[in-house]
PDB file of C-alpha atoms in Angstrom:
ATOM      1  CA  LEU A   1       1.220  38.758 -21.859  1.00  0.00           C
ATOM      2  CA  ASN A   2       3.706  41.578 -21.948  1.00  0.00           C
ATOM      3  CA  ASP A   3       4.589  43.458 -18.596  1.00  0.00           C
ATOM      4  CA  GLU A   4       7.222  46.018 -18.464  1.00  0.00           C
ATOM      5  CA  LYS A   5       8.549  47.736 -15.223  1.00  0.00           C
ATOM      6  CA  PHE A   6      10.156  50.823 -14.930  1.00  0.00           C
ATOM      7  CA  LYS A   7      11.782  51.847 -11.056  1.00  0.00           C
ATOM      8  CA  ASN A   8      13.129  54.204  -9.719  1.00  0.00           C
ATOM      9  CA  ASN A   9      12.431  55.746  -5.645  1.00  0.00           C
ATOM     10  CA  LEU A  10       9.739  57.745  -6.218  1.00  0.00           C
ATOM     11  CA  ALA A  11       7.165  55.670  -8.513  1.00  0.00           C
ATOM     12  CA  VAL A  12       6.460  52.215 -10.258  1.00  0.00           C
ATOM     13  CA  ASN A  13       4.979  52.492 -13.469  1.00  0.00           C
ATOM     14  CA  ASN A  14       4.146  49.363 -15.889  1.00  0.00           C
ATOM     15  CA  ILE A  15       3.123  48.340 -19.392  1.00  0.00           C
ATOM     16  CA  ASN A  16       0.420  45.262 -20.230  1.00  0.00           C
ATOM     17  CA  PHE A  17      -0.996  43.831 -23.498  1.00  0.00           C
ATOM     18  CA  SER A  18      -3.526  40.936 -23.139  1.00  0.00           C
ATOM     19  CA  ILE A  19      -5.142  38.539 -26.108  1.00  0.00           C
ATOM     20  CA  ASN A  20      -8.249  36.584 -23.974  1.00  0.00           C
ATOM     21  CA  GLU A  21     -10.938  34.824 -25.911  1.00  0.00           C
ATOM     22  CA  ARG A  22     -13.944  34.457 -23.174  1.00  0.00           C
ATOM     23  CA  ALA A  23     -16.523  31.663 -24.957  1.00  0.00           C
ATOM     24  CA  PRO A  24     -20.704  32.605 -24.775  1.00  0.00           C
ATOM     25  CA  ASP A  25     -22.213  30.840 -21.788  1.00  0.00           C
ATOM     26  CA  ALA A  26     -25.169  29.099 -21.422  1.00  0.00           C
ATOM     27  CA  ASN A  27     -27.711  31.382 -21.196  1.00  0.00           C
ATOM     28  CA  GLU A  28     -25.487  33.204 -24.377  1.00  0.00           C
ATOM     29  CA  LEU A  29     -26.456  30.175 -25.917  1.00  0.00           C
ATOM     30  CA  PHE A  30     -29.382  28.425 -25.573  1.00  0.00           C
ATOM     31  CA  HIS A  31     -32.076  30.543 -22.396  1.00  0.00           C
ATOM     32  CA  ALA A  32     -35.020  30.757 -23.670  1.00  0.00           C
ATOM     33  CA  LYS A  33     -38.856  31.899 -21.433  1.00  0.00           C
ATOM     34  CA  ASN A  34     -41.302  32.937 -23.496  1.00  0.00           C
ATOM     35  CA  ASN A  35     -43.852  35.246 -23.201  1.00  0.00           C
ATOM     36  CA  SER A  36     -46.959  36.105 -23.794  1.00  0.00           C
ATOM     37  CA  THR A  37     -45.464  39.406 -24.814  1.00  0.00           C
ATOM     38  CA  ALA A  38     -43.503  39.931 -26.834  1.00  0.00           C
ATOM     39  CA  MET A  39     -41.225  42.149 -25.643  1.00  0.00           C
ATOM     40  CA  MET A  40     -40.805  39.975 -22.499  1.00  0.00           C
ATOM     41  CA  ARG A  41     -39.181  37.207 -24.270  1.00  0.00           C
ATOM     42  CA  HIS A  42     -35.514  35.842 -24.218  1.00  0.00           C
ATOM     43  CA  VAL A  43     -33.709  33.318 -27.108  1.00  0.00           C
ATOM     44  CA  GLY A  44     -29.684  32.536 -26.524  1.00  0.00           C
ATOM     45  CA  ASN A  45     -28.099  31.873 -30.078  1.00  0.00           C
ATOM     46  CA  PRO A  46     -26.131  29.018 -29.820  1.00  0.00           C
ATOM     47  CA  ASN A  47     -24.401  30.535 -33.530  1.00  0.00           C
ATOM     48  CA  LEU A  48     -22.686  32.839 -31.790  1.00  0.00           C
ATOM     49  CA  SER A  49     -18.604  33.113 -31.883  1.00  0.00           C
ATOM     50  CA  SER A  50     -16.187  33.615 -28.458  1.00  0.00           C
ATOM     51  CA  GLU A  51     -15.151  37.338 -27.784  1.00  0.00           C
ATOM     52  CA  ARG A  52     -12.244  37.850 -28.381  1.00  0.00           C
ATOM     53  CA  HIS A  53     -10.348  40.940 -26.908  1.00  0.00           C
ATOM     54  CA  MET A  54      -6.900  42.441 -27.478  1.00  0.00           C
ATOM     55  CA  THR A  55      -6.109  45.107 -24.196  1.00  0.00           C
ATOM     56  CA  ILE A  56      -3.350  47.125 -23.329  1.00  0.00           C
ATOM     57  CA  GLU A  57      -3.267  48.682 -20.157  1.00  0.00           C
ATOM     58  CA  VAL A  58      -1.205  51.662 -18.327  1.00  0.00           C
ATOM     59  CA  GLY A  59      -0.493  52.255 -14.949  1.00  0.00           C
ATOM     60  CA  TYR A  60       1.589  54.760 -12.560  1.00  0.00           C
ATOM     61  CA  GLU A  61       1.704  54.601  -8.939  1.00  0.00           C
ATOM     62  CA  GLY A  62       4.200  57.404  -6.654  1.00  0.00           C
ATOM     63  CA  MET A  63       4.937  59.670  -5.054  1.00  0.00           C
ATOM     64  CA  LEU A  64       3.493  63.430  -6.452  1.00  0.00           C
ATOM     65  CA  MET A  65       3.088  66.767  -4.405  1.00  0.00           C
ATOM     66  CA  GLY A  66       2.886  64.803  -1.305  1.00  0.00           C
ATOM     67  CA  ASN A  67      -0.071  61.553  -2.114  1.00  0.00           C
ATOM     68  CA  HIS A  68       0.276  58.983  -3.082  1.00  0.00           C
ATOM     69  CA  ILE A  69      -1.351  58.550  -6.716  1.00  0.00           C
ATOM     70  CA  THR A  70      -2.533  54.361  -8.168  1.00  0.00           C
ATOM     71  CA  GLY A  71      -3.391  55.205 -11.530  1.00  0.00           C
ATOM     72  CA  SER A  72      -3.839  52.819 -14.771  1.00  0.00           C
ATOM     73  CA  VAL A  73      -5.533  54.170 -18.339  1.00  0.00           C
ATOM     74  CA  TYR A  74      -6.732  51.156 -20.189  1.00  0.00           C
ATOM     75  CA  TYR A  75      -7.937  50.095 -24.275  1.00  0.00           C
ATOM     76  CA  ASN A  76      -9.857  47.258 -25.262  1.00  0.00           C
ATOM     77  CA  ASP A  77     -10.203  46.866 -29.125  1.00  0.00           C
ATOM     78  CA  VAL A  78     -13.138  43.664 -29.422  1.00  0.00           C
ATOM     79  CA  ASP A  79     -14.044  41.194 -31.564  1.00  0.00           C
ATOM     80  CA  ASP A  80     -17.360  39.225 -32.077  1.00  0.00           C
ATOM     81  CA  TYR A  81     -18.272  40.996 -28.798  1.00  0.00           C
ATOM     82  CA  VAL A  82     -21.606  39.643 -27.847  1.00  0.00           C
ATOM     83  CA  THR A  83     -24.355  42.202 -27.037  1.00  0.00           C
ATOM     84  CA  THR A  84     -28.627  41.910 -27.086  1.00  0.00           C
ATOM     85  CA  TYR A  85     -30.684  43.760 -29.477  1.00  0.00           C
ATOM     86  CA  ARG A  86     -34.549  42.856 -30.573  1.00  0.00           C
ATOM     87  CA  VAL A  87     -35.993  42.194 -34.153  1.00  0.00           C
ATOM     88  CA  SER A  88     -37.724  45.424 -34.079  1.00  0.00           C
ATOM     89  CA  ASP A  89     -34.892  47.340 -32.826  1.00  0.00           C
ATOM     90  CA  GLY A  90     -36.546  49.023 -30.042  1.00  0.00           C
ATOM     91  CA  THR A  91     -39.818  50.280 -31.665  1.00  0.00           C
ATOM     92  CA  TYR A  92     -41.602  47.540 -30.910  1.00  0.00           C
ATOM     93  CA  ASP A  93     -43.785  47.461 -33.643  1.00  0.00           C
ATOM     94  CA  ASN A  94     -46.355  43.863 -32.312  1.00  0.00           C
ATOM     95  CA  SER A  95     -46.356  43.251 -35.872  1.00  0.00           C
ATOM     96  CA  VAL A  96     -42.988  41.123 -35.415  1.00  0.00           C
ATOM     97  CA  ASN A  97     -41.408  38.677 -32.564  1.00  0.00           C
ATOM     98  CA  ASP A  98     -39.684  41.034 -30.354  1.00  0.00           C
ATOM     99  CA  ALA A  99     -37.812  38.608 -28.629  1.00  0.00           C
ATOM    100  CA  ARG A 100     -34.191  39.672 -27.357  1.00  0.00           C
ATOM    101  CA  VAL A 101     -31.774  38.028 -28.578  1.00  0.00           C
ATOM    102  CA  TYR A 102     -27.755  37.590 -28.720  1.00  0.00           C
ATOM    103  CA  LYS A 103     -25.872  38.807 -31.678  1.00  0.00           C
ATOM    104  CA  ASN A 104     -21.913  39.565 -32.096  1.00  0.00           C
ATOM    105  CA  VAL A 105     -20.847  42.794 -32.672  1.00  0.00           C
ATOM    106  CA  ASP A 106     -16.989  44.932 -32.828  1.00  0.00           C
ATOM    107  CA  ALA A 107     -16.760  46.438 -29.829  1.00  0.00           C
ATOM    108  CA  THR A 108     -14.071  49.549 -27.928  1.00  0.00           C
ATOM    109  CA  ILE A 109     -14.121  49.696 -24.744  1.00  0.00           C
ATOM    110  CA  TRP A 110     -11.474  52.052 -22.936  1.00  0.00           C
ATOM    111  CA  GLY A 111     -11.124  54.253 -19.485  1.00  0.00           C
ATOM    112  CA  TYR A 112      -9.405  54.771 -16.830  1.00  0.00           C
ATOM    113  CA  GLU A 113      -9.694  54.203 -12.638  1.00  0.00           C
ATOM    114  CA  LEU A 114      -7.603  56.624 -10.586  1.00  0.00           C
ATOM    115  CA  SER A 115      -7.031  56.449  -6.240  1.00  0.00           C
ATOM    116  CA  VAL A 116      -5.007  59.823  -4.542  1.00  0.00           C
ATOM    117  CA  GLN A 117      -4.992  59.065  -1.012  1.00  0.00           C
ATOM    118  CA  ASN A 118      -2.772  61.894   1.612  1.00  0.00           C
ATOM    119  CA  ASN A 119      -2.252  62.307   5.278  1.00  0.00           C
ATOM    120  CA  ILE A 120      -2.757  64.805   6.058  1.00  0.00           C
ATOM    121  CA  THR A 121      -1.778  64.706  10.051  1.00  0.00           C
ATOM    122  CA  ASN A 122      -0.527  60.602  11.005  1.00  0.00           C
ATOM    123  CA  ASN A 123      -4.089  60.464  12.155  1.00  0.00           C
ATOM    124  CA  LEU A 124      -6.233  62.083   9.804  1.00  0.00           C
ATOM    125  CA  SER A 125      -6.056  61.156   6.135  1.00  0.00           C
ATOM    126  CA  THR A 126      -8.468  61.929   2.872  1.00  0.00           C
ATOM    127  CA  THR A 127      -8.627  59.472  -0.709  1.00  0.00           C
ATOM    128  CA  LEU A 128     -10.057  59.973  -3.484  1.00  0.00           C
ATOM    129  CA  ASN A 129     -11.477  57.160  -5.700  1.00  0.00           C
ATOM    130  CA  ILE A 130     -12.367  57.518  -9.468  1.00  0.00           C
ATOM    131  CA  ASN A 131     -13.367  55.285 -12.317  1.00  0.00           C
ATOM    132  CA  TYR A 132     -14.779  56.153 -15.970  1.00  0.00           C
ATOM    133  CA  THR A 133     -15.599  53.010 -18.938  1.00  0.00           C
ATOM    134  CA  HIS A 134     -16.602  54.249 -22.629  1.00  0.00           C
ATOM    135  CA  GLY A 135     -17.773  51.610 -24.515  1.00  0.00           C
ATOM    136  CA  ASP A 136     -19.042  51.693 -28.047  1.00  0.00           C
ATOM    137  CA  ASP A 137     -21.061  48.995 -30.822  1.00  0.00           C
ATOM    138  CA  ASP A 138     -18.518  49.888 -33.507  1.00  0.00           C
ATOM    139  CA  THR A 139     -20.584  47.636 -35.596  1.00  0.00           C
ATOM    140  CA  GLN A 140     -24.116  49.042 -35.394  1.00  0.00           C
ATOM    141  CA  ASN A 141     -22.048  52.976 -34.286  1.00  0.00           C
ATOM    142  CA  ARG A 142     -24.432  53.278 -30.570  1.00  0.00           C
ATOM    143  CA  PRO A 143     -22.908  53.652 -26.946  1.00  0.00           C
ATOM    144  CA  LEU A 144     -22.749  49.937 -25.391  1.00  0.00           C
ATOM    145  CA  PRO A 145     -25.579  49.341 -23.259  1.00  0.00           C
ATOM    146  CA  GLN A 146     -24.464  48.825 -19.612  1.00  0.00           C
ATOM    147  CA  ILE A 147     -21.810  51.039 -18.999  1.00  0.00           C
ATOM    148  CA  MET A 148     -21.823  53.055 -15.227  1.00  0.00           C
ATOM    149  CA  PRO A 149     -20.553  56.765 -15.982  1.00  0.00           C
ATOM    150  CA  LEU A 150     -17.824  58.608 -14.022  1.00  0.00           C
ATOM    151  CA  SER A 151     -18.214  58.044 -10.667  1.00  0.00           C
ATOM    152  CA  GLY A 152     -16.250  56.830  -7.674  1.00  0.00           C
ATOM    153  CA  ASP A 153     -16.123  58.046  -3.958  1.00  0.00           C
ATOM    154  CA  LEU A 154     -14.169  61.114  -1.428  1.00  0.00           C
ATOM    155  CA  SER A 155     -13.725  60.290   1.861  1.00  0.00           C
ATOM    156  CA  LEU A 156     -12.395  61.600   5.206  1.00  0.00           C
ATOM    157  CA  GLU A 157     -11.475  59.462   7.757  1.00  0.00           C
ATOM    158  CA  TYR A 158      -9.014  59.502  11.432  1.00  0.00           C
ATOM    159  CA  GLN A 159      -8.037  56.842  13.117  1.00  0.00           C
ATOM    160  CA  THR A 160      -6.019  55.477  15.650  1.00  0.00           C
ATOM    161  CA  GLY A 161      -4.754  52.691  16.834  1.00  0.00           C
ATOM    162  CA  SER A 162      -8.228  51.074  17.831  1.00  0.00           C
ATOM    163  CA  VAL A 163     -10.430  54.055  16.809  1.00  0.00           C
ATOM    164  CA  ASN A 164     -11.147  54.950  13.566  1.00  0.00           C
ATOM    165  CA  TYR A 165     -14.316  57.165  12.292  1.00  0.00           C
ATOM    166  CA  GLY A 166     -15.122  59.146   9.650  1.00  0.00           C
ATOM    167  CA  ILE A 167     -17.562  60.283   6.396  1.00  0.00           C
ATOM    168  CA  ARG A 168     -17.637  59.173   2.460  1.00  0.00           C
ATOM    169  CA  ALA A 169     -19.048  60.698  -0.455  1.00  0.00           C
ATOM    170  CA  ASN A 170     -19.828  58.403  -3.169  1.00  0.00           C
ATOM    171  CA  PHE A 171     -20.745  60.279  -6.315  1.00  0.00           C
ATOM    172  CA  ALA A 172     -21.990  58.885  -9.992  1.00  0.00           C
ATOM    173  CA  ASP A 173     -22.160  61.990 -13.747  1.00  0.00           C
ATOM    174  CA  THR A 174     -25.137  61.913 -15.587  1.00  0.00           C
ATOM    175  CA  GLN A 175     -25.056  59.711 -18.439  1.00  0.00           C
ATOM    176  CA  ASP A 176     -26.481  60.298 -21.208  1.00  0.00           C
ATOM    177  CA  ARG A 177     -24.670  57.345 -23.056  1.00  0.00           C
ATOM    178  CA  PHE A 178     -26.898  55.162 -23.562  1.00  0.00           C
ATOM    179  CA  ASP A 179     -28.833  51.827 -25.568  1.00  0.00           C
ATOM    180  CA  SER A 180     -32.241  51.334 -24.573  1.00  0.00           C
ATOM    181  CA  ARG A 181     -33.252  49.409 -26.351  1.00  0.00           C
ATOM    182  CA  VAL A 182     -32.693  46.593 -24.604  1.00  0.00           C
ATOM    183  CA  LEU A 183     -31.343  46.796 -21.241  1.00  0.00           C
ATOM    184  CA  ASP A 184     -30.996  50.195 -21.183  1.00  0.00           C
ATOM    185  CA  THR A 185     -33.674  51.902 -19.143  1.00  0.00           C
ATOM    186  CA  GLY A 186     -32.551  55.513 -20.418  1.00  0.00           C
ATOM    187  CA  ARG A 187     -30.620  58.458 -19.333  1.00  0.00           C
ATOM    188  CA  THR A 188     -29.549  57.897 -15.741  1.00  0.00           C
ATOM    189  CA  GLY A 189     -28.786  61.474 -13.918  1.00  0.00           C
ATOM    190  CA  GLY A 190     -25.681  62.136 -10.899  1.00  0.00           C
ATOM    191  CA  TYR A 191     -26.496  62.165  -7.789  1.00  0.00           C
ATOM    192  CA  THR A 192     -24.051  62.298  -4.429  1.00  0.00           C
ATOM    193  CA  VAL A 193     -25.132  60.945  -1.576  1.00  0.00           C
ATOM    194  CA  TYR A 194     -22.934  60.454   1.442  1.00  0.00           C
ATOM    195  CA  ASP A 195     -21.910  57.399   4.315  1.00  0.00           C
ATOM    196  CA  VAL A 196     -20.924  58.843   8.125  1.00  0.00           C
ATOM    197  CA  TYR A 197     -18.756  55.046   9.701  1.00  0.00           C
ATOM    198  CA  ALA A 198     -17.328  54.651  12.928  1.00  0.00           C
ATOM    199  CA  GLY A 199     -15.316  52.085  14.297  1.00  0.00           C
ATOM    200  CA  PHE A 200     -13.276  50.848  17.592  1.00  0.00           C
ATOM    201  CA  GLU A 201     -11.625  48.358  18.970  1.00  0.00           C
ATOM    202  CA  PRO A 202     -12.429  46.821  22.705  1.00  0.00           C
ATOM    203  CA  THR A 203     -10.127  44.214  22.928  1.00  0.00           C
ATOM    204  CA  ALA A 204      -7.223  42.985  20.378  1.00  0.00           C
ATOM    205  CA  ASN A 205      -9.014  40.231  18.411  1.00  0.00           C
ATOM    206  CA  VAL A 206     -12.991  41.685  18.704  1.00  0.00           C
ATOM    207  CA  ARG A 207     -13.804  44.229  16.258  1.00  0.00           C
ATOM    208  CA  PHE A 208     -16.909  47.061  16.434  1.00  0.00           C
ATOM    209  CA  THR A 209     -17.943  48.592  13.093  1.00  0.00           C
ATOM    210  CA  MET A 210     -21.131  50.464  13.057  1.00  0.00           C
ATOM    211  CA  GLY A 211     -22.369  53.210  10.229  1.00  0.00           C
ATOM    212  CA  VAL A 212     -25.251  55.355   7.948  1.00  0.00           C
ATOM    213  CA  SER A 213     -25.025  54.317   4.548  1.00  0.00           C
ATOM    214  CA  ASN A 214     -27.529  57.809   2.172  1.00  0.00           C
ATOM    215  CA  LEU A 215     -27.265  60.084   5.584  1.00  0.00           C
ATOM    216  CA  THR A 216     -29.744  62.813   4.206  1.00  0.00           C
ATOM    217  CA  ASP A 217     -32.382  59.536   2.544  1.00  0.00           C
ATOM    218  CA  LYS A 218     -31.626  60.927  -0.738  1.00  0.00           C
ATOM    219  CA  ARG A 219     -34.093  58.764  -3.434  1.00  0.00           C
ATOM    220  CA  TYR A 220     -30.961  57.636  -6.220  1.00  0.00           C
ATOM    221  CA  ALA A 221     -30.107  55.194  -8.304  1.00  0.00           C
ATOM    222  CA  THR A 222     -27.495  54.355 -11.074  1.00  0.00           C
ATOM    223  CA  HIS A 223     -27.237  54.098 -14.141  1.00  0.00           C
ATOM    224  CA  LEU A 224     -27.142  49.367 -14.298  1.00  0.00           C
ATOM    225  CA  ASN A 225     -30.168  49.077 -12.474  1.00  0.00           C
ATOM    226  CA  THR A 226     -33.384  48.078 -14.180  1.00  0.00           C
ATOM    227  CA  SER A 227     -36.830  49.374 -15.286  1.00  0.00           C
ATOM    228  CA  ASN A 228     -39.378  49.610 -12.081  1.00  0.00           C
ATOM    229  CA  SER A 229     -42.567  48.203 -12.951  1.00  0.00           C
ATOM    230  CA  ILE A 230     -43.855  48.646  -9.831  1.00  0.00           C
ATOM    231  CA  ASP A 231     -43.390  52.446  -9.438  1.00  0.00           C
ATOM    232  CA  SER A 232     -45.224  54.790 -11.155  1.00  0.00           C
ATOM    233  CA  THR A 233     -43.358  58.085 -10.346  1.00  0.00           C
ATOM    234  CA  ALA A 234     -39.564  55.649 -11.404  1.00  0.00           C
ATOM    235  CA  ASP A 235     -38.163  55.300 -14.426  1.00  0.00           C
ATOM    236  CA  ARG A 236     -36.029  52.560 -12.358  1.00  0.00           C
ATOM    237  CA  VAL A 237     -35.682  50.010  -9.154  1.00  0.00           C
ATOM    238  CA  ASP A 238     -34.191  52.965  -6.489  1.00  0.00           C
ATOM    239  CA  GLU A 239     -30.952  52.042  -4.815  1.00  0.00           C
ATOM    240  CA  PRO A 240     -31.424  51.728  -0.789  1.00  0.00           C
ATOM    241  CA  GLY A 241     -32.454  54.944   1.440  1.00  0.00           C
ATOM    242  CA  ARG A 242     -31.029  56.378   4.846  1.00  0.00           C
ATOM    243  CA  SER A 243     -30.094  52.169   6.023  1.00  0.00           C
ATOM    244  CA  PHE A 244     -28.309  51.645   9.401  1.00  0.00           C
ATOM    245  CA  TRP A 245     -26.209  48.440   9.823  1.00  0.00           C
ATOM    246  CA  GLY A 246     -23.322  47.791  11.958  1.00  0.00           C
ATOM    247  CA  SER A 247     -20.603  43.979  12.001  1.00  0.00           C
ATOM    248  CA  LEU A 248     -18.711  42.049  14.328  1.00  0.00           C
ATOM    249  CA  ILE A 249     -15.530  40.790  13.786  1.00  0.00           C
TER     250      ILE A 249
END
């Protein structure tokens, strides 16, 4: 690990370089699930090699035009990345054993994270969080499965010593880079949903928080959600609709 930091009165920059390995887990090596339908079978591969990750990351934290900014950009070159495939390569040919199995491929994963906070007044602030990941299966020249698109949240919050309340927009872009041969259901549409929340401290040691998630009761699903075999009107399992919650600590 090589970590070099440059500090001044405005910002902290860092560069990290790492090399690490991940051994295949028990499911990837030995899991065996039989089913009368070939495509529902799941078979491990005891001959898998360990993944080897070589990663470089550049980060920044500081003030820019009155905003507190934290961000990083990373690039990860992976040898022997463990991924899944089917014998028919997604054609679901009934003449072959189309079980879900594992293999090693070379892959490239890169992305970025960004957080921007601005104090509009002493009590009112806004925060933007964004993250993005791009994954490629270099061996088969196709996108890696189960990669979220650009997503994040934007919040506006009012806070005093004992009370806070705010609104938050959670969003994701359309994901049209997918591999539907095994894990991905297909293209995923973008969405924006809204949450509202409030909290107060009736005493110094007690805090009550409550809120409403998905305020407009929007129907949506994230790219990582599994396919929906129950509801014929949906291609994957939806996220919860309007939900009310509270906590006392």
